[in-house]
Amino acid sequence: MAEKVLVVGSGPAGLTAAIYAARADLDPLMIEGMERGGQLMLTTEVENFPGFPEGIMGPELMDSMRKQAERFGTRIVSSDVTKVDLSSRPFKVWVGDDLYEAESLIISTGASARWLGIPGESRLRGYGVSACATCDGFFFRDREIAIVGGGDSAMEEAIFLTKFASKVTIVHRREEFRASKIMSQRALDHPKIEVLWNTTVEEVLGDDLVTGLRVKNVKTGESSTLPVEGFFLAIGHDPNTSIFQDQLDLDPSGYIVTDSGSTKTSVDGVFAAGDVVDHYYQQAVTAAGMGCRAAIDVEHWLNEN
Amino acid sequence: MGQSTVTGTDATFAELIGSDIPTLVDFWAEWCGPCKMMDRPLEEIAADRAGQIQIVKLNVDENPSTAMQYGVMSIPTMMIFQAGQEKKRLVGARSKAQLEAEIASFVS
């Protein structure tokens, strides 16, 4: 028998949708994915989620949301969705060879860290190249490292990495950060942090381990080598929508398009919430809010259909 | 769930990887979100394949010298050992199916 509602993804959007759907007796099934808990699993202290005046660790917040979803009966499958067919109802969702059918879908697959795609980057991943400062910072005690990016996450990660590294160089392609004033200032004021402005990373150097970066000043065109043993990326995220291509309307950057003022996608009965839709706010609390809206939209839609 | 994996330490590591059966070591830490995703698949494989492959969990925070000795710079990292020799290294989280495929050639 088809599920009433199937939730794909398990970040704040998906788990909030599951909590609401479960409390509305829709008996949701969640396919949480390999990156269970989403991007917050890669963070440390979350200081801006309301209700936690002392802050809360990202993974702890996600574990709590997951428990809350389970408490109301959400069933959880711990794998990645590999294929979907949204052309007819019930919708079909595959996890490898296992087929799930559902009357309605909430897509909350989020976004994943972007890579530069430069030579050496993927070859040296795990050998000095990392997109998870909280996971891997520990291994760079007393070493010099670099991080590329200019947003709030880059500032936060650069500051986090100073706990371990002897020096952190932020490489940024423009002459000012995109990050909020408070975060930029915290990074700029830090004695262990230096900034290379107007600079791009062209190549990660090293045979078996990272030994440096080939960087280029975009103003002068001059190339030089920055000797570092670690290279962290914090250059933003891409929406996880490859499995929905040609089945749902996506914007040019790959985000799912929803009706304004609702979570409805281009396919009737398919709803979307969180960073997979939102390339602007991208906060845990905004994602949770959208997840709530998606569950309420689904409930109304199921009543009408 | 009972525990089928073995907890390794710096002190027991050499003996564990020298086992008669292949050994998969999971390098992890409490503060690593993606590492937590490996708990269930590794526990299941350890239970399913008891006697064929030994699964060792090594906390890098508590056992830094083993992690350093093997040049671990990113977690989760999983290494497969045979008779004390490193045969394969996997960096980053994997699903149970992916892990099964990676260990297939080591278990008969």
mmCIF file of C-alpha atoms in Angstrom:
data_model
loop_
_atom_site.group_PDB
_atom_site.id
_atom_site.type_symbol
_atom_site.label_atom_id
_atom_site.label_comp_id
_atom_site.label_asym_id
_atom_site.label_seq_id
_atom_site.Cartn_x
_atom_site.Cartn_y
_atom_site.Cartn_z
ATOM 1 C CA MET A 1 0.000 0.000 0.000
ATOM 2 C CA ALA A 2 1.208 3.492 -0.780
ATOM 3 C CA GLU A 3 2.425 5.709 2.034
ATOM 4 C CA LYS A 4 0.319 8.794 2.700
ATOM 5 C CA VAL A 5 3.401 10.951 2.842
ATOM 6 C CA LEU A 6 7.035 10.204 2.247
ATOM 7 C CA VAL A 7 9.716 12.657 3.366
ATOM 8 C CA VAL A 8 13.064 12.631 1.555
ATOM 9 C CA GLY A 9 15.908 14.103 3.573
ATOM 10 C CA SER A 10 16.453 14.591 7.296
ATOM 11 C CA GLY A 11 17.733 18.077 7.990
ATOM 12 C CA PRO A 12 15.673 20.622 9.950
ATOM 13 C CA ALA A 13 13.135 20.905 7.094
ATOM 14 C CA GLY A 14 12.541 17.172 6.714
ATOM 15 C CA LEU A 15 12.439 16.428 10.429
ATOM 16 C CA THR A 16 10.089 19.317 11.181
ATOM 17 C CA ALA A 17 7.833 18.157 8.336
ATOM 18 C CA ALA A 18 7.921 14.647 9.813
ATOM 19 C CA ILE A 19 7.065 15.890 13.307
ATOM 20 C CA TYR A 20 4.059 17.804 11.992
ATOM 21 C CA ALA A 21 2.941 15.038 9.637
ATOM 22 C CA ALA A 22 3.243 12.429 12.375
ATOM 23 C CA ARG A 23 1.240 14.547 14.802
ATOM 24 C CA ALA A 24 -1.407 14.945 12.096
ATOM 25 C CA ASP A 25 -1.692 11.123 11.956
ATOM 26 C CA LEU A 26 -0.262 10.918 8.461
ATOM 27 C CA ASP A 27 2.132 8.157 9.556
ATOM 28 C CA PRO A 28 5.095 9.564 7.604
ATOM 29 C CA LEU A 29 7.943 7.488 6.238
ATOM 30 C CA MET A 30 11.269 9.308 6.089
ATOM 31 C CA ILE A 31 14.167 8.309 3.878
ATOM 32 C CA GLU A 32 16.869 10.120 5.759
ATOM 33 C CA GLY A 33 19.785 9.660 3.417
ATOM 34 C CA MET A 34 23.437 8.942 4.037
ATOM 35 C CA GLU A 35 24.043 12.512 5.122
ATOM 36 C CA ARG A 36 21.612 12.041 7.965
ATOM 37 C CA GLY A 37 20.779 15.238 9.817
ATOM 38 C CA GLY A 38 22.074 17.332 6.948
ATOM 39 C CA GLN A 39 24.584 20.127 7.112
ATOM 40 C CA LEU A 40 24.117 20.766 10.835
ATOM 41 C CA MET A 41 25.888 17.468 11.455
ATOM 42 C CA LEU A 42 29.019 19.195 10.155
ATOM 43 C CA THR A 43 28.776 22.172 12.479
ATOM 44 C CA THR A 44 29.771 22.739 16.070
ATOM 45 C CA GLU A 45 28.009 25.322 18.170
ATOM 46 C CA VAL A 46 24.726 26.710 16.824
ATOM 47 C CA GLU A 47 24.175 30.049 18.520
ATOM 48 C CA ASN A 48 21.113 31.316 16.686
ATOM 49 C CA PHE A 49 18.531 28.554 16.975
ATOM 50 C CA PRO A 50 15.788 29.996 19.173
ATOM 51 C CA GLY A 51 15.245 28.277 22.494
ATOM 52 C CA PHE A 52 18.881 27.515 23.233
ATOM 53 C CA PRO A 53 20.241 30.575 25.052
ATOM 54 C CA GLU A 54 23.597 28.897 25.672
ATOM 55 C CA GLY A 55 23.813 27.538 22.121
ATOM 56 C CA ILE A 56 23.602 23.896 21.132
ATOM 57 C CA MET A 57 25.879 21.585 19.161
ATOM 58 C CA GLY A 58 24.573 21.038 15.621
ATOM 59 C CA PRO A 59 24.631 17.218 15.795
ATOM 60 C CA GLU A 60 22.885 17.329 19.177
ATOM 61 C CA LEU A 61 20.139 19.565 17.794
ATOM 62 C CA MET A 62 19.595 17.162 14.916
ATOM 63 C CA ASP A 63 19.540 14.110 17.189
ATOM 64 C CA SER A 64 16.877 15.837 19.282
ATOM 65 C CA MET A 65 14.748 16.657 16.231
ATOM 66 C CA ARG A 66 15.090 13.071 15.033
ATOM 67 C CA LYS A 67 13.980 11.717 18.412
ATOM 68 C CA GLN A 68 11.024 14.093 18.376
ATOM 69 C CA ALA A 69 10.002 12.863 14.919
ATOM 70 C CA GLU A 70 10.331 9.242 16.052
ATOM 71 C CA ARG A 71 8.382 9.903 19.229
ATOM 72 C CA PHE A 72 5.282 10.619 17.145
ATOM 73 C CA GLY A 73 5.753 7.533 15.005
ATOM 74 C CA THR A 74 7.877 8.635 12.055
ATOM 75 C CA ARG A 75 9.434 5.566 10.444
ATOM 76 C CA ILE A 76 12.960 6.132 9.188
ATOM 77 C CA VAL A 77 14.932 4.437 6.406
ATOM 78 C CA SER A 78 18.680 5.135 6.587
ATOM 79 C CA SER A 79 19.735 5.227 2.938
ATOM 80 C CA ASP A 80 19.852 7.509 -0.045
ATOM 81 C CA VAL A 81 17.005 7.707 -2.548
ATOM 82 C CA THR A 82 18.488 6.575 -5.844
ATOM 83 C CA LYS A 83 15.632 7.219 -8.289
ATOM 84 C CA VAL A 84 12.142 8.688 -8.392
ATOM 85 C CA ASP A 85 9.244 8.580 -10.822
ATOM 86 C CA LEU A 86 6.897 11.527 -10.331
ATOM 87 C CA SER A 87 5.024 11.067 -13.623
ATOM 88 C CA SER A 88 2.007 9.352 -12.069
ATOM 89 C CA ARG A 89 0.455 8.736 -8.658
ATOM 90 C CA PRO A 90 1.254 7.062 -6.412
ATOM 91 C CA PHE A 91 4.765 8.480 -6.789
ATOM 92 C CA LYS A 92 7.564 5.933 -6.934
ATOM 93 C CA VAL A 93 10.734 6.283 -4.897
ATOM 94 C CA TRP A 94 13.577 3.799 -5.104
ATOM 95 C CA VAL A 95 16.280 3.119 -2.564
ATOM 96 C CA GLY A 96 18.515 0.814 -4.579
ATOM 97 C CA ASP A 97 16.208 -2.088 -5.478
ATOM 98 C CA ASP A 98 13.608 -1.268 -2.840
ATOM 99 C CA LEU A 99 10.546 0.531 -4.170
ATOM 100 C CA TYR A 100 8.380 2.802 -2.024
ATOM 101 C CA GLU A 101 5.109 4.294 -3.220
ATOM 102 C CA ALA A 102 3.553 7.423 -1.810
ATOM 103 C CA GLU A 103 0.491 9.569 -2.386
ATOM 104 C CA SER A 104 2.438 12.705 -1.536
ATOM 105 C CA LEU A 105 6.094 13.650 -1.215
ATOM 106 C CA ILE A 106 7.994 16.215 0.798
ATOM 107 C CA ILE A 107 11.418 16.837 -0.679
ATOM 108 C CA SER A 108 13.948 18.228 1.776
ATOM 109 C CA THR A 109 17.208 16.912 0.372
ATOM 110 C CA GLY A 110 19.059 20.119 1.202
ATOM 111 C CA ALA A 111 22.320 21.188 -0.301
ATOM 112 C CA SER A 112 25.858 19.823 -0.150
ATOM 113 C CA ALA A 113 29.241 21.467 0.044
ATOM 114 C CA ARG A 114 30.571 22.788 -3.214
ATOM 115 C CA TRP A 115 34.025 21.869 -4.451
ATOM 116 C CA LEU A 116 36.229 24.041 -6.633
ATOM 117 C CA GLY A 117 36.951 21.347 -9.205
ATOM 118 C CA ILE A 118 40.632 22.314 -9.451
ATOM 119 C CA PRO A 119 43.549 19.935 -10.053
ATOM 120 C CA GLY A 120 44.656 18.021 -6.961
ATOM 121 C CA GLU A 121 41.477 18.710 -5.017
ATOM 122 C CA SER A 122 39.728 15.368 -5.295
ATOM 123 C CA ARG A 123 42.974 13.350 -5.429
ATOM 124 C CA LEU A 124 44.090 14.803 -2.089
ATOM 125 C CA ARG A 125 40.710 14.644 -0.386
ATOM 126 C CA GLY A 126 41.364 13.014 2.974
ATOM 127 C CA TYR A 127 45.072 13.758 2.615
ATOM 128 C CA GLY A 128 44.871 17.390 3.598
ATOM 129 C CA VAL A 129 41.847 18.522 1.568
ATOM 130 C CA SER A 130 38.562 18.710 3.465
ATOM 131 C CA ALA A 131 35.123 20.284 3.259
ATOM 132 C CA CYS A 132 34.396 19.554 6.936
ATOM 133 C CA ALA A 133 36.366 21.731 9.327
ATOM 134 C CA THR A 134 34.647 20.290 12.400
ATOM 135 C CA CYS A 135 35.521 16.724 11.357
ATOM 136 C CA ASP A 136 39.083 17.240 10.291
ATOM 137 C CA GLY A 137 40.433 20.354 12.032
ATOM 138 C CA PHE A 138 41.742 18.082 14.803
ATOM 139 C CA PHE A 139 44.332 16.562 12.452
ATOM 140 C CA PHE A 140 46.004 19.914 11.776
ATOM 141 C CA ARG A 141 47.303 20.752 15.197
ATOM 142 C CA ASP A 142 50.186 23.259 15.005
ATOM 143 C CA ARG A 143 50.131 23.219 11.215
ATOM 144 C CA GLU A 144 49.519 26.003 8.736
ATOM 145 C CA ILE A 145 46.351 25.663 6.728
ATOM 146 C CA ALA A 146 44.232 27.606 4.270
ATOM 147 C CA ILE A 147 40.506 27.941 3.808
ATOM 148 C CA VAL A 148 38.737 29.283 0.744
ATOM 149 C CA GLY A 149 35.491 31.233 1.026
ATOM 150 C CA GLY A 150 34.070 34.540 2.160
ATOM 151 C CA GLY A 151 30.690 33.868 3.736
ATOM 152 C CA ASP A 152 29.604 33.342 7.326
ATOM 153 C CA SER A 153 30.438 29.636 7.195
ATOM 154 C CA ALA A 154 33.959 30.378 6.003
ATOM 155 C CA MET A 155 34.496 32.830 8.876
ATOM 156 C CA GLU A 156 33.050 30.421 11.404
ATOM 157 C CA GLU A 157 35.192 27.551 10.159
ATOM 158 C CA ALA A 158 38.344 29.679 9.964
ATOM 159 C CA ILE A 159 37.848 30.701 13.593
ATOM 160 C CA PHE A 160 37.131 27.107 14.588
ATOM 161 C CA LEU A 161 40.307 25.935 12.836
ATOM 162 C CA THR A 162 42.465 28.336 14.867
ATOM 163 C CA LYS A 163 41.828 26.043 17.846
ATOM 164 C CA PHE A 164 44.170 23.573 16.166
ATOM 165 C CA ALA A 165 46.199 25.238 13.430
ATOM 166 C CA SER A 166 49.138 27.537 14.061
ATOM 167 C CA LYS A 167 47.973 29.807 11.249
ATOM 168 C CA VAL A 168 44.867 29.980 9.079
ATOM 169 C CA THR A 169 44.942 31.834 5.770
ATOM 170 C CA ILE A 170 41.579 32.749 4.291
ATOM 171 C CA VAL A 171 41.832 32.889 0.515
ATOM 172 C CA HIS A 172 39.113 35.058 -0.963
ATOM 173 C CA ARG A 173 38.578 36.083 -4.564
ATOM 174 C CA ARG A 174 37.153 39.524 -3.818
ATOM 175 C CA GLU A 175 38.381 42.444 -1.735
ATOM 176 C CA GLU A 176 35.751 42.131 0.931
ATOM 177 C CA PHE A 177 33.835 39.298 2.583
ATOM 178 C CA ARG A 178 30.221 38.478 1.902
ATOM 179 C CA ALA A 179 29.915 37.407 5.548
ATOM 180 C CA SER A 180 28.009 39.415 8.137
ATOM 181 C CA LYS A 181 29.901 42.246 9.826
ATOM 182 C CA ILE A 182 30.099 40.481 13.173
ATOM 183 C CA MET A 183 31.556 37.294 11.688
ATOM 184 C CA SER A 184 33.972 39.126 9.358
ATOM 185 C CA GLN A 185 35.243 41.240 12.212
ATOM 186 C CA ARG A 186 35.746 38.232 14.458
ATOM 187 C CA ALA A 187 37.872 36.611 11.751
ATOM 188 C CA LEU A 188 39.817 39.760 10.843
ATOM 189 C CA ASP A 189 40.623 40.480 14.481
ATOM 190 C CA HIS A 190 41.903 36.984 15.143
ATOM 191 C CA PRO A 191 45.663 36.876 15.692
ATOM 192 C CA LYS A 192 46.048 33.497 13.941
ATOM 193 C CA ILE A 193 44.044 34.456 10.838
ATOM 194 C CA GLU A 194 45.466 36.114 7.742
ATOM 195 C CA VAL A 195 43.585 36.989 4.575
ATOM 196 C CA LEU A 196 44.717 36.795 0.968
ATOM 197 C CA TRP A 197 42.324 39.161 -0.815
ATOM 198 C CA ASN A 198 41.586 39.087 -4.550
ATOM 199 C CA THR A 199 43.051 35.631 -4.758
ATOM 200 C CA THR A 200 41.849 32.386 -6.297
ATOM 201 C CA VAL A 201 43.125 28.868 -5.683
ATOM 202 C CA GLU A 202 44.284 27.306 -8.945
ATOM 203 C CA GLU A 203 45.702 23.970 -7.800
ATOM 204 C CA VAL A 204 46.236 21.873 -4.693
ATOM 205 C CA LEU A 205 49.880 20.788 -4.590
ATOM 206 C CA GLY A 206 51.355 17.617 -3.128
ATOM 207 C CA ASP A 207 52.089 14.027 -4.109
ATOM 208 C CA ASP A 208 50.606 12.034 -1.234
ATOM 209 C CA LEU A 209 49.802 14.869 1.162
ATOM 210 C CA VAL A 210 48.939 18.505 0.670
ATOM 211 C CA THR A 211 52.097 20.617 0.641
ATOM 212 C CA GLY A 212 50.680 23.885 -0.650
ATOM 213 C CA LEU A 213 48.343 25.740 -2.951
ATOM 214 C CA ARG A 214 49.026 27.450 -6.216
ATOM 215 C CA VAL A 215 47.187 30.745 -5.874
ATOM 216 C CA LYS A 216 46.629 33.595 -8.286
ATOM 217 C CA ASN A 217 46.088 37.255 -7.574
ATOM 218 C CA VAL A 218 43.167 38.201 -9.818
ATOM 219 C CA LYS A 219 44.216 41.875 -9.925
ATOM 220 C CA THR A 220 47.813 41.363 -11.015
ATOM 221 C CA GLY A 221 47.485 37.926 -12.590
ATOM 222 C CA GLU A 222 50.509 36.844 -10.584
ATOM 223 C CA SER A 223 50.765 33.208 -9.455
ATOM 224 C CA SER A 224 52.482 32.109 -6.304
ATOM 225 C CA THR A 225 52.681 29.149 -3.948
ATOM 226 C CA LEU A 226 51.134 29.211 -0.497
ATOM 227 C CA PRO A 227 52.776 26.513 1.608
ATOM 228 C CA VAL A 228 50.099 24.844 3.745
ATOM 229 C CA GLU A 229 49.446 21.315 4.941
ATOM 230 C CA GLY A 230 45.690 21.578 4.974
ATOM 231 C CA PHE A 231 43.115 23.027 2.606
ATOM 232 C CA PHE A 232 39.507 23.519 3.680
ATOM 233 C CA LEU A 233 36.610 24.539 1.462
ATOM 234 C CA ALA A 234 33.723 26.756 2.546
ATOM 235 C CA ILE A 235 32.515 28.181 -0.750
ATOM 236 C CA GLY A 236 28.838 27.473 -0.462
ATOM 237 C CA HIS A 237 26.520 24.694 -1.417
ATOM 238 C CA ASP A 238 24.667 23.170 -4.342
ATOM 239 C CA PRO A 239 21.120 21.835 -4.002
ATOM 240 C CA ASN A 240 20.762 18.053 -4.008
ATOM 241 C CA THR A 241 18.333 17.799 -6.900
ATOM 242 C CA SER A 242 20.038 15.577 -9.476
ATOM 243 C CA ILE A 243 17.457 12.786 -8.994
ATOM 244 C CA PHE A 244 14.609 15.222 -9.703
ATOM 245 C CA GLN A 245 15.982 16.642 -12.917
ATOM 246 C CA ASP A 246 13.467 16.578 -15.796
ATOM 247 C CA GLN A 247 10.705 15.670 -13.323
ATOM 248 C CA LEU A 248 10.319 18.892 -11.333
ATOM 249 C CA ASP A 249 10.822 22.513 -12.338
ATOM 250 C CA LEU A 250 14.250 23.630 -11.152
ATOM 251 C CA ASP A 251 15.725 27.115 -11.378
ATOM 252 C CA PRO A 252 18.963 27.671 -13.349
ATOM 253 C CA SER A 253 21.050 26.928 -10.228
ATOM 254 C CA GLY A 254 19.236 23.644 -9.660
ATOM 255 C CA TYR A 255 16.971 24.691 -6.766
ATOM 256 C CA ILE A 256 13.403 23.370 -6.770
ATOM 257 C CA VAL A 257 10.866 26.004 -7.812
ATOM 258 C CA THR A 258 7.830 26.333 -5.547
ATOM 259 C CA ASP A 259 4.646 28.373 -5.871
ATOM 260 C CA SER A 260 5.075 31.657 -4.090
ATOM 261 C CA GLY A 261 3.573 31.525 -0.635
ATOM 262 C CA SER A 262 3.440 27.729 -0.504
ATOM 263 C CA THR A 263 5.681 24.676 -0.703
ATOM 264 C CA LYS A 264 3.973 23.261 -3.827
ATOM 265 C CA THR A 265 6.295 22.234 -6.640
ATOM 266 C CA SER A 266 5.468 21.931 -10.334
ATOM 267 C CA VAL A 267 4.066 18.421 -9.723
ATOM 268 C CA ASP A 268 0.728 18.220 -7.906
ATOM 269 C CA GLY A 269 1.251 16.317 -4.647
ATOM 270 C CA VAL A 270 4.980 16.992 -4.441
ATOM 271 C CA PHE A 271 6.107 19.596 -1.909
ATOM 272 C CA ALA A 272 9.579 20.909 -1.137
ATOM 273 C CA ALA A 273 11.168 22.647 1.836
ATOM 274 C CA GLY A 274 14.498 23.836 3.154
ATOM 275 C CA ASP A 275 17.782 24.537 1.411
ATOM 276 C CA VAL A 276 16.754 22.506 -1.631
ATOM 277 C CA VAL A 277 14.336 25.385 -2.374
ATOM 278 C CA ASP A 278 15.910 28.290 -0.565
ATOM 279 C CA HIS A 279 19.151 29.761 -1.863
ATOM 280 C CA TYR A 280 18.731 32.942 0.127
ATOM 281 C CA TYR A 281 18.031 32.433 3.835
ATOM 282 C CA GLN A 282 19.514 28.951 4.330
ATOM 283 C CA GLN A 283 19.133 28.861 8.078
ATOM 284 C CA ALA A 284 18.199 25.941 10.318
ATOM 285 C CA VAL A 285 15.227 27.872 11.616
ATOM 286 C CA THR A 286 13.963 28.955 8.176
ATOM 287 C CA ALA A 287 14.323 25.387 6.910
ATOM 288 C CA ALA A 288 12.371 24.119 9.921
ATOM 289 C CA GLY A 289 9.685 26.715 9.227
ATOM 290 C CA MET A 290 9.362 25.593 5.623
ATOM 291 C CA GLY A 291 9.212 21.970 6.727
ATOM 292 C CA CYS A 292 6.289 22.848 8.957
ATOM 293 C CA ARG A 293 4.564 24.610 6.062
ATOM 294 C CA ALA A 294 5.148 21.620 3.774
ATOM 295 C CA ALA A 295 3.532 19.239 6.277
ATOM 296 C CA ILE A 296 0.509 21.539 6.621
ATOM 297 C CA ASP A 297 0.310 21.895 2.822
ATOM 298 C CA VAL A 298 0.419 18.109 2.474
ATOM 299 C CA GLU A 299 -2.294 17.639 5.062
ATOM 300 C CA HIS A 300 -4.619 20.037 3.194
ATOM 301 C CA TRP A 301 -3.734 18.509 -0.139
ATOM 302 C CA LEU A 302 -4.472 14.964 1.080
ATOM 303 C CA ASN A 303 -7.846 16.134 2.417
ATOM 304 C CA GLU A 304 -8.734 17.575 -0.985
ATOM 305 C CA ASN A 305 -7.484 14.645 -3.065
ATOM 306 C CA MET B 1 21.314 -3.683 19.501
ATOM 307 C CA GLY B 2 24.150 -5.777 20.906
ATOM 308 C CA GLN B 3 27.669 -4.809 20.146
ATOM 309 C CA SER B 4 29.483 -6.813 17.520
ATOM 310 C CA THR B 5 32.218 -4.302 16.785
ATOM 311 C CA VAL B 6 35.446 -4.234 18.775
ATOM 312 C CA THR B 7 36.733 -1.097 20.492
ATOM 313 C CA GLY B 8 40.377 -0.595 19.584
ATOM 314 C CA THR B 9 42.990 1.482 21.375
ATOM 315 C CA ASP B 10 46.556 2.576 20.689
ATOM 316 C CA ALA B 11 47.656 -0.251 22.970
ATOM 317 C CA THR B 12 45.662 -3.051 21.324
ATOM 318 C CA PHE B 13 45.842 -1.863 17.721
ATOM 319 C CA ALA B 14 48.783 -3.922 16.455
ATOM 320 C CA GLU B 15 47.334 -7.103 17.915
ATOM 321 C CA LEU B 16 43.868 -6.408 16.462
ATOM 322 C CA ILE B 17 45.038 -5.800 12.890
ATOM 323 C CA GLY B 18 47.254 -8.880 13.083
ATOM 324 C CA SER B 19 44.129 -11.044 13.410
ATOM 325 C CA ASP B 20 43.709 -14.202 11.303
ATOM 326 C CA ILE B 21 40.665 -12.676 9.666
ATOM 327 C CA PRO B 22 40.564 -9.378 7.743
ATOM 328 C CA THR B 23 39.998 -6.331 9.920
ATOM 329 C CA LEU B 24 38.170 -3.141 9.022
ATOM 330 C CA VAL B 25 39.123 -0.221 11.258
ATOM 331 C CA ASP B 26 36.788 2.754 11.526
ATOM 332 C CA PHE B 27 38.619 5.905 12.641
ATOM 333 C CA TRP B 28 36.027 8.162 14.253
ATOM 334 C CA ALA B 29 35.423 10.794 16.924
ATOM 335 C CA GLU B 30 32.526 12.051 18.984
ATOM 336 C CA TRP B 31 32.568 15.481 17.341
ATOM 337 C CA CYS B 32 32.355 14.136 13.793
ATOM 338 C CA GLY B 33 28.768 14.139 12.512
ATOM 339 C CA PRO B 34 29.347 11.997 9.415
ATOM 340 C CA CYS B 35 31.124 9.390 11.584
ATOM 341 C CA LYS B 36 27.860 8.698 13.395
ATOM 342 C CA MET B 37 26.321 7.549 10.113
ATOM 343 C CA MET B 38 28.771 4.659 10.075
ATOM 344 C CA ASP B 39 27.685 3.217 13.438
ATOM 345 C CA ARG B 40 24.702 1.259 12.224
ATOM 346 C CA PRO B 41 26.082 -0.141 8.939
ATOM 347 C CA LEU B 42 29.307 -1.234 10.633
ATOM 348 C CA GLU B 43 27.459 -2.808 13.542
ATOM 349 C CA GLU B 44 25.254 -4.729 11.093
ATOM 350 C CA ILE B 45 28.167 -5.916 8.994
ATOM 351 C CA ALA B 46 30.036 -6.991 12.126
ATOM 352 C CA ALA B 47 27.006 -9.043 13.194
ATOM 353 C CA ASP B 48 26.228 -10.444 9.721
ATOM 354 C CA ARG B 49 29.817 -11.405 9.019
ATOM 355 C CA ALA B 50 31.027 -12.502 12.430
ATOM 356 C CA GLY B 51 34.045 -14.762 11.944
ATOM 357 C CA GLN B 52 34.651 -13.474 8.395
ATOM 358 C CA ILE B 53 35.716 -9.931 9.143
ATOM 359 C CA GLN B 54 36.502 -8.106 12.346
ATOM 360 C CA ILE B 55 35.241 -4.519 12.688
ATOM 361 C CA VAL B 56 37.289 -2.297 14.988
ATOM 362 C CA LYS B 57 36.191 1.172 16.089
ATOM 363 C CA LEU B 58 39.076 3.457 16.960
ATOM 364 C CA ASN B 59 38.354 6.804 18.605
ATOM 365 C CA VAL B 60 41.021 9.160 17.228
ATOM 366 C CA ASP B 61 40.526 11.613 20.063
ATOM 367 C CA GLU B 62 41.463 9.007 22.662
ATOM 368 C CA ASN B 63 43.993 7.222 20.455
ATOM 369 C CA PRO B 64 45.834 9.903 18.531
ATOM 370 C CA SER B 65 49.062 8.013 17.984
ATOM 371 C CA THR B 66 47.495 5.282 15.838
ATOM 372 C CA ALA B 67 45.666 7.883 13.769
ATOM 373 C CA MET B 68 48.905 9.811 13.365
ATOM 374 C CA GLN B 69 50.928 6.696 12.543
ATOM 375 C CA TYR B 70 48.577 5.919 9.646
ATOM 376 C CA GLY B 71 48.378 9.528 8.512
ATOM 377 C CA VAL B 72 44.636 9.859 9.063
ATOM 378 C CA MET B 73 43.697 13.445 8.199
ATOM 379 C CA SER B 74 39.980 13.156 7.693
ATOM 380 C CA ILE B 75 37.244 11.152 9.381
ATOM 381 C CA PRO B 76 35.421 8.941 8.949
ATOM 382 C CA THR B 77 38.298 6.971 7.434
ATOM 383 C CA MET B 78 38.049 3.221 7.197
ATOM 384 C CA MET B 79 40.998 0.940 6.512
ATOM 385 C CA ILE B 80 40.992 -2.737 5.745
ATOM 386 C CA PHE B 81 43.935 -4.724 7.095
ATOM 387 C CA GLN B 82 45.076 -8.241 6.342
ATOM 388 C CA ALA B 83 47.758 -9.810 8.523
ATOM 389 C CA GLY B 84 48.694 -6.387 9.838
ATOM 390 C CA GLN B 85 49.050 -4.788 6.406
ATOM 391 C CA GLU B 86 46.851 -1.938 5.168
ATOM 392 C CA LYS B 87 45.115 -3.141 2.005
ATOM 393 C CA LYS B 88 42.501 -0.490 1.402
ATOM 394 C CA ARG B 89 41.585 2.971 2.645
ATOM 395 C CA LEU B 90 38.149 4.584 2.368
ATOM 396 C CA VAL B 91 37.780 8.260 3.207
ATOM 397 C CA GLY B 92 34.289 9.566 3.905
ATOM 398 C CA ALA B 93 30.999 7.955 4.933
ATOM 399 C CA ARG B 94 29.659 4.957 3.010
ATOM 400 C CA SER B 95 26.327 3.146 2.951
ATOM 401 C CA LYS B 96 26.080 -0.480 4.055
ATOM 402 C CA ALA B 97 25.786 -1.590 0.415
ATOM 403 C CA GLN B 98 28.900 0.372 -0.542
ATOM 404 C CA LEU B 99 30.812 -1.110 2.395
ATOM 405 C CA GLU B 100 29.708 -4.611 1.458
ATOM 406 C CA ALA B 101 31.069 -4.038 -2.040
ATOM 407 C CA GLU B 102 34.373 -2.728 -0.659
ATOM 408 C CA ILE B 103 34.930 -5.700 1.637
ATOM 409 C CA ALA B 104 33.670 -8.328 -0.825
ATOM 410 C CA SER B 105 37.129 -9.265 -2.087
ATOM 411 C CA PHE B 106 38.428 -9.746 1.471
ATOM 412 C CA VAL B 107 35.744 -12.098 2.781
ATOM 413 C CA SER B 108 35.178 -15.438 1.146
#
